[in-house]
Short mmCIF file of C-alpha atoms and ligand atoms in Angstrom, two decimals:
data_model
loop_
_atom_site.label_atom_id
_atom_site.label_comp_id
_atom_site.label_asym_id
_atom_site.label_seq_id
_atom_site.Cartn_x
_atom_site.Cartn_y
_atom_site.Cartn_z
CA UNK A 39 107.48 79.28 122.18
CA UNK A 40 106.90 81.97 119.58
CA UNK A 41 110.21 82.65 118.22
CA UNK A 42 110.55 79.21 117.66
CA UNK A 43 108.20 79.31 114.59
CA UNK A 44 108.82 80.55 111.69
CA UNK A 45 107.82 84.02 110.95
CA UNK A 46 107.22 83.76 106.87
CA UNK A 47 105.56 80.81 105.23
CA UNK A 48 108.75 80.26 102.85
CA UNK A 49 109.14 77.99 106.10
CA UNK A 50 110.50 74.31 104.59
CA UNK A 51 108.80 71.99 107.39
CA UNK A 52 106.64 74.75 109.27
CA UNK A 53 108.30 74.60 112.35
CA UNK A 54 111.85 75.73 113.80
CA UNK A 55 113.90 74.20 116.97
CA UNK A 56 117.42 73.67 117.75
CA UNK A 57 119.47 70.95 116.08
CA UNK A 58 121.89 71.64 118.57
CA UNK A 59 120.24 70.66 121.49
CA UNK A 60 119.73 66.71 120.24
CA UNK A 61 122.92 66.29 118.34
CA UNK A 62 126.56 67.57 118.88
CA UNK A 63 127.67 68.71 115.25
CA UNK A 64 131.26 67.83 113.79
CA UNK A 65 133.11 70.90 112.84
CA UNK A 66 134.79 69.04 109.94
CA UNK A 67 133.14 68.77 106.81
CA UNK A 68 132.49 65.64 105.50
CA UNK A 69 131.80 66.21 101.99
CA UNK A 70 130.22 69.43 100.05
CA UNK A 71 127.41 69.07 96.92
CA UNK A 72 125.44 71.64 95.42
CA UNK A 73 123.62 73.34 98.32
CA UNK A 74 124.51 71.48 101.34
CA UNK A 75 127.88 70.47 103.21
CA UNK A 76 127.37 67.26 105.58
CA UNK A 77 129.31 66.84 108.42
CA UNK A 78 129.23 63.98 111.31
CA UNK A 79 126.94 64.67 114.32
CA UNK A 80 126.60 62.52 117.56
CA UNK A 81 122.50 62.04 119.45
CA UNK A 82 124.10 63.84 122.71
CA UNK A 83 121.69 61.03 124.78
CA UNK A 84 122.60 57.56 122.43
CA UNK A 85 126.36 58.63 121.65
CA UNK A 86 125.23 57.12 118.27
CA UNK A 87 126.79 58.63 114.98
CA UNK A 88 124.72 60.49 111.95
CA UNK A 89 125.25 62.28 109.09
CA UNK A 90 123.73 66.02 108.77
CA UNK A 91 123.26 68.12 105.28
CA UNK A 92 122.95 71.56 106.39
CA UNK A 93 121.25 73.47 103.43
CA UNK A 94 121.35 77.34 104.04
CA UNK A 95 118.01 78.94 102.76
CA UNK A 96 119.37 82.06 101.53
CA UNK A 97 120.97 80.61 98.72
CA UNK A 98 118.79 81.76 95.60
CA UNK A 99 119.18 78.06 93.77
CA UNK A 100 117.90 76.63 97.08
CA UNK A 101 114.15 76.50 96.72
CA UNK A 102 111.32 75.69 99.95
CA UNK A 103 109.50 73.49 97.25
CA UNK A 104 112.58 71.60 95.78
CA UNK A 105 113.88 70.75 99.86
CA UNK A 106 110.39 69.57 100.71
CA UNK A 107 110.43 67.06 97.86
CA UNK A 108 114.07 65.60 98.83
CA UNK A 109 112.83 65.36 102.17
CA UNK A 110 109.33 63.72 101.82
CA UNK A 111 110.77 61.58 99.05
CA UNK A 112 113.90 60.52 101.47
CA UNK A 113 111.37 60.14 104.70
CA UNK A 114 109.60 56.93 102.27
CA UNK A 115 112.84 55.30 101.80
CA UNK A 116 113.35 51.84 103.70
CA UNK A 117 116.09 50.12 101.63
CA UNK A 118 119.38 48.83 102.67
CA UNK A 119 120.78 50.06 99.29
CA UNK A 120 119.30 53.73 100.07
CA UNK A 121 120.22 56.16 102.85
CA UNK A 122 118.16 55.99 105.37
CA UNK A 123 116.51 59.32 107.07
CA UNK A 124 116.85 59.60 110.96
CA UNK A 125 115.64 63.78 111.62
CA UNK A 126 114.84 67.27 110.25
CA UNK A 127 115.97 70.39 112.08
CA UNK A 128 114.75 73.92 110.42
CA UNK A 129 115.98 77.18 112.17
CA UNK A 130 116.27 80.55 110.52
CA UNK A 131 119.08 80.18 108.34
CA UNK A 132 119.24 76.10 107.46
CA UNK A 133 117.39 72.87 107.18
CA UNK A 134 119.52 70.27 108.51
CA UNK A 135 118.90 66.41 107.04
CA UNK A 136 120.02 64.20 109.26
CA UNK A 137 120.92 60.30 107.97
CA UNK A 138 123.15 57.27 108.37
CA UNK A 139 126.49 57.99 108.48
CA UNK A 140 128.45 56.06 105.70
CA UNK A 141 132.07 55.56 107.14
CA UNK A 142 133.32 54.12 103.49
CA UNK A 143 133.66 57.24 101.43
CA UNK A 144 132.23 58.01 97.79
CA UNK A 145 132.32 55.32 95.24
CA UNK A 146 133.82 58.50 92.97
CA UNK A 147 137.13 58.37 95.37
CA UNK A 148 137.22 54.35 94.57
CA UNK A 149 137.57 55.17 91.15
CA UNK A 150 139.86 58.35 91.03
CA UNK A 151 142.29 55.62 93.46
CA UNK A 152 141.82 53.08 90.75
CA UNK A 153 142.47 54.40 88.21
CA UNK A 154 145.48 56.08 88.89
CA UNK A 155 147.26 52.69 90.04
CA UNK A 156 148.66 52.29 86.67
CA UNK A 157 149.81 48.37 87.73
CA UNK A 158 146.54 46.76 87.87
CA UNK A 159 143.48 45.93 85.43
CA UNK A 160 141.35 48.82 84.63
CA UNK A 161 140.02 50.45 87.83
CA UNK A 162 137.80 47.93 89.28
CA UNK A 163 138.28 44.06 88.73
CA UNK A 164 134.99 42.70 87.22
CA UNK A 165 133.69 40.64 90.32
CA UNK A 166 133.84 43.91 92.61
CA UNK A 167 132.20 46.06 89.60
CA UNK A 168 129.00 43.74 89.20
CA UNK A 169 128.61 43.64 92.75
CA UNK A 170 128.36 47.14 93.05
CA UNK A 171 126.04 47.58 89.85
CA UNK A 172 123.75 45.09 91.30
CA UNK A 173 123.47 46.54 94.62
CA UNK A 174 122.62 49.62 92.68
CA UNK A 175 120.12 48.41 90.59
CA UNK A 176 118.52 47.10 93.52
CA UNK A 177 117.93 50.48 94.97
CA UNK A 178 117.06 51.80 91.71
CA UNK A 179 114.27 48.66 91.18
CA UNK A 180 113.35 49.57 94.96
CA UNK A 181 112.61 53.17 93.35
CA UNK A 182 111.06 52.56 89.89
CA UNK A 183 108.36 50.30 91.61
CA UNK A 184 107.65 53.31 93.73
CA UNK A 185 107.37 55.68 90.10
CA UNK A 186 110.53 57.64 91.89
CA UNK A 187 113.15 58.68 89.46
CA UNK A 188 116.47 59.54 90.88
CA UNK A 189 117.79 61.55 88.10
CA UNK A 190 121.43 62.09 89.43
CA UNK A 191 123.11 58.50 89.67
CA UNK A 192 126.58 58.96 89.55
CA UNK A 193 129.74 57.83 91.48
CA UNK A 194 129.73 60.75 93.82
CA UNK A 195 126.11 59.76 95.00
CA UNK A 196 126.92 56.28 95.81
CA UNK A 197 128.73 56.11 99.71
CA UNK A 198 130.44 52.71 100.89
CA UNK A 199 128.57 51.89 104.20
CA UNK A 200 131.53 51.10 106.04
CA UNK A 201 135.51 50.78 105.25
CA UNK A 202 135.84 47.21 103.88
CA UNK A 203 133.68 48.45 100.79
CA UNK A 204 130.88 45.81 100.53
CA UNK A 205 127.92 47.37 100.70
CA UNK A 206 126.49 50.76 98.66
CA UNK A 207 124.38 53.52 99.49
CA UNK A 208 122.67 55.59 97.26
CA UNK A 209 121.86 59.43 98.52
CA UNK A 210 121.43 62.65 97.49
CA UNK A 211 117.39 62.68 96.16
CA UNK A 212 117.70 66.33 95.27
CA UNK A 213 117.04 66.08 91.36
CA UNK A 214 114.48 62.73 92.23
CA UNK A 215 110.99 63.16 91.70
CA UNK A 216 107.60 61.04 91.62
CA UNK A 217 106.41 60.28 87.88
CA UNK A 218 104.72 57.40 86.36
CA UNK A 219 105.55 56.56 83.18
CA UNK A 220 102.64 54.64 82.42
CA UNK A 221 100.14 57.76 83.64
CA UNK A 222 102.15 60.98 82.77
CA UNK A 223 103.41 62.38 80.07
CA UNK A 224 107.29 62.20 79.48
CA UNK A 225 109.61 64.58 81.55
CA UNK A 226 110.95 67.47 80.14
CA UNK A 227 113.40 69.19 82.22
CA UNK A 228 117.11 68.69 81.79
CA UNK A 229 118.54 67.82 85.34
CA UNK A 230 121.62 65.83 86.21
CA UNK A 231 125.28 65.89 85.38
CA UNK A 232 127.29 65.94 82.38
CA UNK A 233 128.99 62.48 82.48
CA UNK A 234 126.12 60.74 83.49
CA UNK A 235 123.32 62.14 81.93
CA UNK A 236 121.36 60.71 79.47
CA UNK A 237 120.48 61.63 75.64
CA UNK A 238 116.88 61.14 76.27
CA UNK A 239 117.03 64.18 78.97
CA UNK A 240 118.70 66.26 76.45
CA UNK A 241 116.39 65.77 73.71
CA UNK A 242 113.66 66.83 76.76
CA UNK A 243 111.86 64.19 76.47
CA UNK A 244 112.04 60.76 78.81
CA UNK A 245 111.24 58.61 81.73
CA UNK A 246 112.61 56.47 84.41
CA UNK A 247 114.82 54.70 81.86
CA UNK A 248 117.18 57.85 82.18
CA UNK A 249 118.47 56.05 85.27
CA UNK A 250 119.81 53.11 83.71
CA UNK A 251 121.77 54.79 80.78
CA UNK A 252 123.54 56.40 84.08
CA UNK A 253 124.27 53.14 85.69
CA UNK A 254 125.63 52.23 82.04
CA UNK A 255 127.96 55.18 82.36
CA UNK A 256 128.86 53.99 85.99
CA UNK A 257 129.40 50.62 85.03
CA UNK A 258 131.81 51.76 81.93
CA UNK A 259 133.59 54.02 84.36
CA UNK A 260 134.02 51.25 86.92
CA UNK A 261 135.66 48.67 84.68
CA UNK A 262 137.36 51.53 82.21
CA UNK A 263 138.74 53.59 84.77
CA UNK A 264 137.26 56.99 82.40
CA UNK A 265 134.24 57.91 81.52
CA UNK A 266 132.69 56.78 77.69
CA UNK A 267 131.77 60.43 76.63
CA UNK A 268 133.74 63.29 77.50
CA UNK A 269 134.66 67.21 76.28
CA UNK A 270 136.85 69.63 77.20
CA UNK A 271 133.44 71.51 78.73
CA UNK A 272 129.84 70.94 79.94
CA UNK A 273 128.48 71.56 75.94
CA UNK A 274 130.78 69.17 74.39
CA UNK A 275 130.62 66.42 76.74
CA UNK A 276 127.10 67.05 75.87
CA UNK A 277 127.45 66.65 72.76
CA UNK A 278 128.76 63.52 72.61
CA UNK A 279 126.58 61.97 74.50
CA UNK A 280 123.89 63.18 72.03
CA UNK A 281 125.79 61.64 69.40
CA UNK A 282 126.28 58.65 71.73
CA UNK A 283 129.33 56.70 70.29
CA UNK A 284 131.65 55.46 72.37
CA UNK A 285 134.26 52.54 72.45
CA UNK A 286 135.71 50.16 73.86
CA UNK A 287 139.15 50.68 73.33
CA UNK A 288 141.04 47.31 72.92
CA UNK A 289 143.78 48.13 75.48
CA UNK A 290 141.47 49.29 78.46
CA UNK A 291 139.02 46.55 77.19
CA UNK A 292 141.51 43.60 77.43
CA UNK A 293 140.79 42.39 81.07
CA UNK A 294 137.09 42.26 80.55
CA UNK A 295 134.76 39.59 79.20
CA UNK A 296 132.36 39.91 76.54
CA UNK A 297 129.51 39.30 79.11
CA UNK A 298 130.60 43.00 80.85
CA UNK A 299 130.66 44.81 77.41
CA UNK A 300 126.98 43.20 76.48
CA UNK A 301 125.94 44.97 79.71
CA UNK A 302 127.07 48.34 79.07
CA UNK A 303 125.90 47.98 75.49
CA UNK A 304 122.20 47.30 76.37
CA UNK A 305 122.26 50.41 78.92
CA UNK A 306 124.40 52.72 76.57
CA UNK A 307 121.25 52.78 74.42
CA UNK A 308 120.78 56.22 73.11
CA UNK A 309 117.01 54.61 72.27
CA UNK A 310 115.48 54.64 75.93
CA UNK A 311 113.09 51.63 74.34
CA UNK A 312 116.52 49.47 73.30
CA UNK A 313 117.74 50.28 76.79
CA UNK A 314 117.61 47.53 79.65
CA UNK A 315 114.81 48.34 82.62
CA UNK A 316 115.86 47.77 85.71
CA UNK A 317 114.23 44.20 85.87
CA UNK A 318 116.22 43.10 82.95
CA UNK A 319 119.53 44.58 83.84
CA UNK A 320 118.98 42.99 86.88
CA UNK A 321 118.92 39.52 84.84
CA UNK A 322 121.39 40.34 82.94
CA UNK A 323 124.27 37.01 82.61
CA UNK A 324 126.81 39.42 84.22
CA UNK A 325 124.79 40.61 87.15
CA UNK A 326 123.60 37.02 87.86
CA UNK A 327 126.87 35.61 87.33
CA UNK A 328 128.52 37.65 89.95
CA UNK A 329 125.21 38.64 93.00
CA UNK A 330 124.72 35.38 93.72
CA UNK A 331 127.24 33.72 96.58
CA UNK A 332 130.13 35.10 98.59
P1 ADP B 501 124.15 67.91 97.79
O1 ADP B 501 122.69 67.57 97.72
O2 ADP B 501 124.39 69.29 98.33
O3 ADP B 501 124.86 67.63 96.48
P2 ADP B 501 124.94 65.37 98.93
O4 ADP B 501 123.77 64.78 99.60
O5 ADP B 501 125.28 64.88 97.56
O6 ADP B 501 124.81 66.97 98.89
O7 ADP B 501 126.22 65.23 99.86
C1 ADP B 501 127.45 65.82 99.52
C2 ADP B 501 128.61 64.92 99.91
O8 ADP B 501 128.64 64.73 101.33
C3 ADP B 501 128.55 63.51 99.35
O9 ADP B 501 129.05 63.43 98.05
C4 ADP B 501 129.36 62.71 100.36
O10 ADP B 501 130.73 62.84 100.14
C5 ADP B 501 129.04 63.41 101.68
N1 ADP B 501 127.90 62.71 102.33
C6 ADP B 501 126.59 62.89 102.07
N2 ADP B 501 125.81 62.09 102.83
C7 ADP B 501 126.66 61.36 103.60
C8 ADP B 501 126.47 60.32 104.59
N3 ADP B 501 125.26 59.89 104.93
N4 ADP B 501 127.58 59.79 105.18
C9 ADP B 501 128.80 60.24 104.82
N5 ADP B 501 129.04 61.18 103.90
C10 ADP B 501 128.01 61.75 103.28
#
């Protein structure tokens, strides 16, 4: 009993038992992010199949507050569209985060496949792009009316449920937080990732609209095949997404409608009050067009 609790109070959940004993863990790793690596893990009485993040404590960037966040935030979430949480498991060394297992891969490996078949359109055909950008701005609308910002929406986040690619799931809340717009003052730290991140968040100063200029940036990258600001390093990719110009260059552009390049352009606002919400993007022509039937 007593060397199952934790002997310091940098404790992440406050108690400590054996992962081992309810779930068999994969040896292969499934995928790696910042802190965590997540391999497949089997309920040793259902047979069923999870997901687990194992998050090792010692590392310095990995802090008890930061992990308690990711999991209360992740323990609220009841969306198809979101990952859903199934355990927690704390020892000495590691939390482990156990979810749904997404069988599909990362919407990032969709892409990199795309858009290095150099016969067809683009990277993704526009039908298959809007359906994924509106299943993704319905888990971001399920978040914004719950004042939680996810911060790090990119193509590596997103995970196709199962193999025949039809239906998203967002994970990783690790840079999410709780803030309302309406009641707070603006955020101020600069989190995310190059590509993706907004101008708003480098100027230090913004709010839940930082999530849609990302899903702009997704939905450029998932009809372009690149991404619409880019340097040889972190700072100058930066940069240009200060500056944000970008284009739509006629010969990658050529397969597209005008309805598509409206949407981008009302997300890639470097204004955060000339950018879509989540509502409107949602209503967008484009979206509409292409959510609605088989
Ligand atoms: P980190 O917070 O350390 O960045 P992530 O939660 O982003 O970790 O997970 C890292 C990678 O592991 C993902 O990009 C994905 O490839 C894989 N992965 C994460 N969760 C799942 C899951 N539920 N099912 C399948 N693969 C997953």
């Amino acid at each position: 009993q007593q060397h199952h609790q934790p002997a310091h109070d940098d404790s992440v959940t406050g108690r400590y038992s054996d992962i081992e004993r309810q779930y068999h863990i994969d040896a292969r790793v499934l995928g790696s992010g910042h802190h965590g690596s997540v391999r497949k893990c089997q309920d040793r009485r259902t047979g069923k199949r999870y997901a687990v993040k194992s998050i090792q404590k010692s590392q310095h960037s990995v802090k008890p507050a930061g992990l308690r966040r990711e999991i209360s935030l992740l323990t609220e979430m009841r969306h198809d569209g979101i990952i859903g949480l199934r355990d927690v498991f704390e020892d000495a060394e590691s939390v482990h985060i156990v979810t749904e297992l997404c069988e599909g891969g990362e919407l990032f490996d969709q892409i990199v496949e795309r858009a290095g078949d150099e016969s067809g359109p683009g990277c993704f055909d526009e039908v298959s792009a809007a359906r994924i950008l509106s299943q993704i701005l319905n888990a971001v609308q399920y978040l914004h009316d719950r004042n939680i910002v996810h911060r790090d929406l990119k193509p590596e986040n997103i995970l196709f449920d199962s193999k025949d690619g039809a239906s998203i799931k967002l994970i990783d809340f690790g840079l999410a937080r709780r803030h309302d717009d309406r009641r707070e003052g603006p955020m101020r730290t600069v989190v995310g990732t190059p590509y993706y991140i907004a101008p708003d968040v480098l100027r230090k100063k913004y709010d839940r609209s930082c999530d849609l200029w990302s899903v702009g940036v997704i939905a450029f990258i998932l009809l372009a095949g690149y991404p619409p600001f880019n340097g040889k390093d972190n700072a100058e990719t930066h940069r240009a997404v200060s500056r944000g110009r970008y284009r739509f260059a006629a010969e990658d552009w050529k397969h597209t409608t005008s309805e598509s390049r409206d949407f981008v352009r009302r997300l890639l606002q470097s204004d955060p009050a000339r950018r879509m919400t989540v509502e409107e993007a949602l209503a967008h022509p484009w979206i509409i067009r292409h959510s609605r039937g088989p």
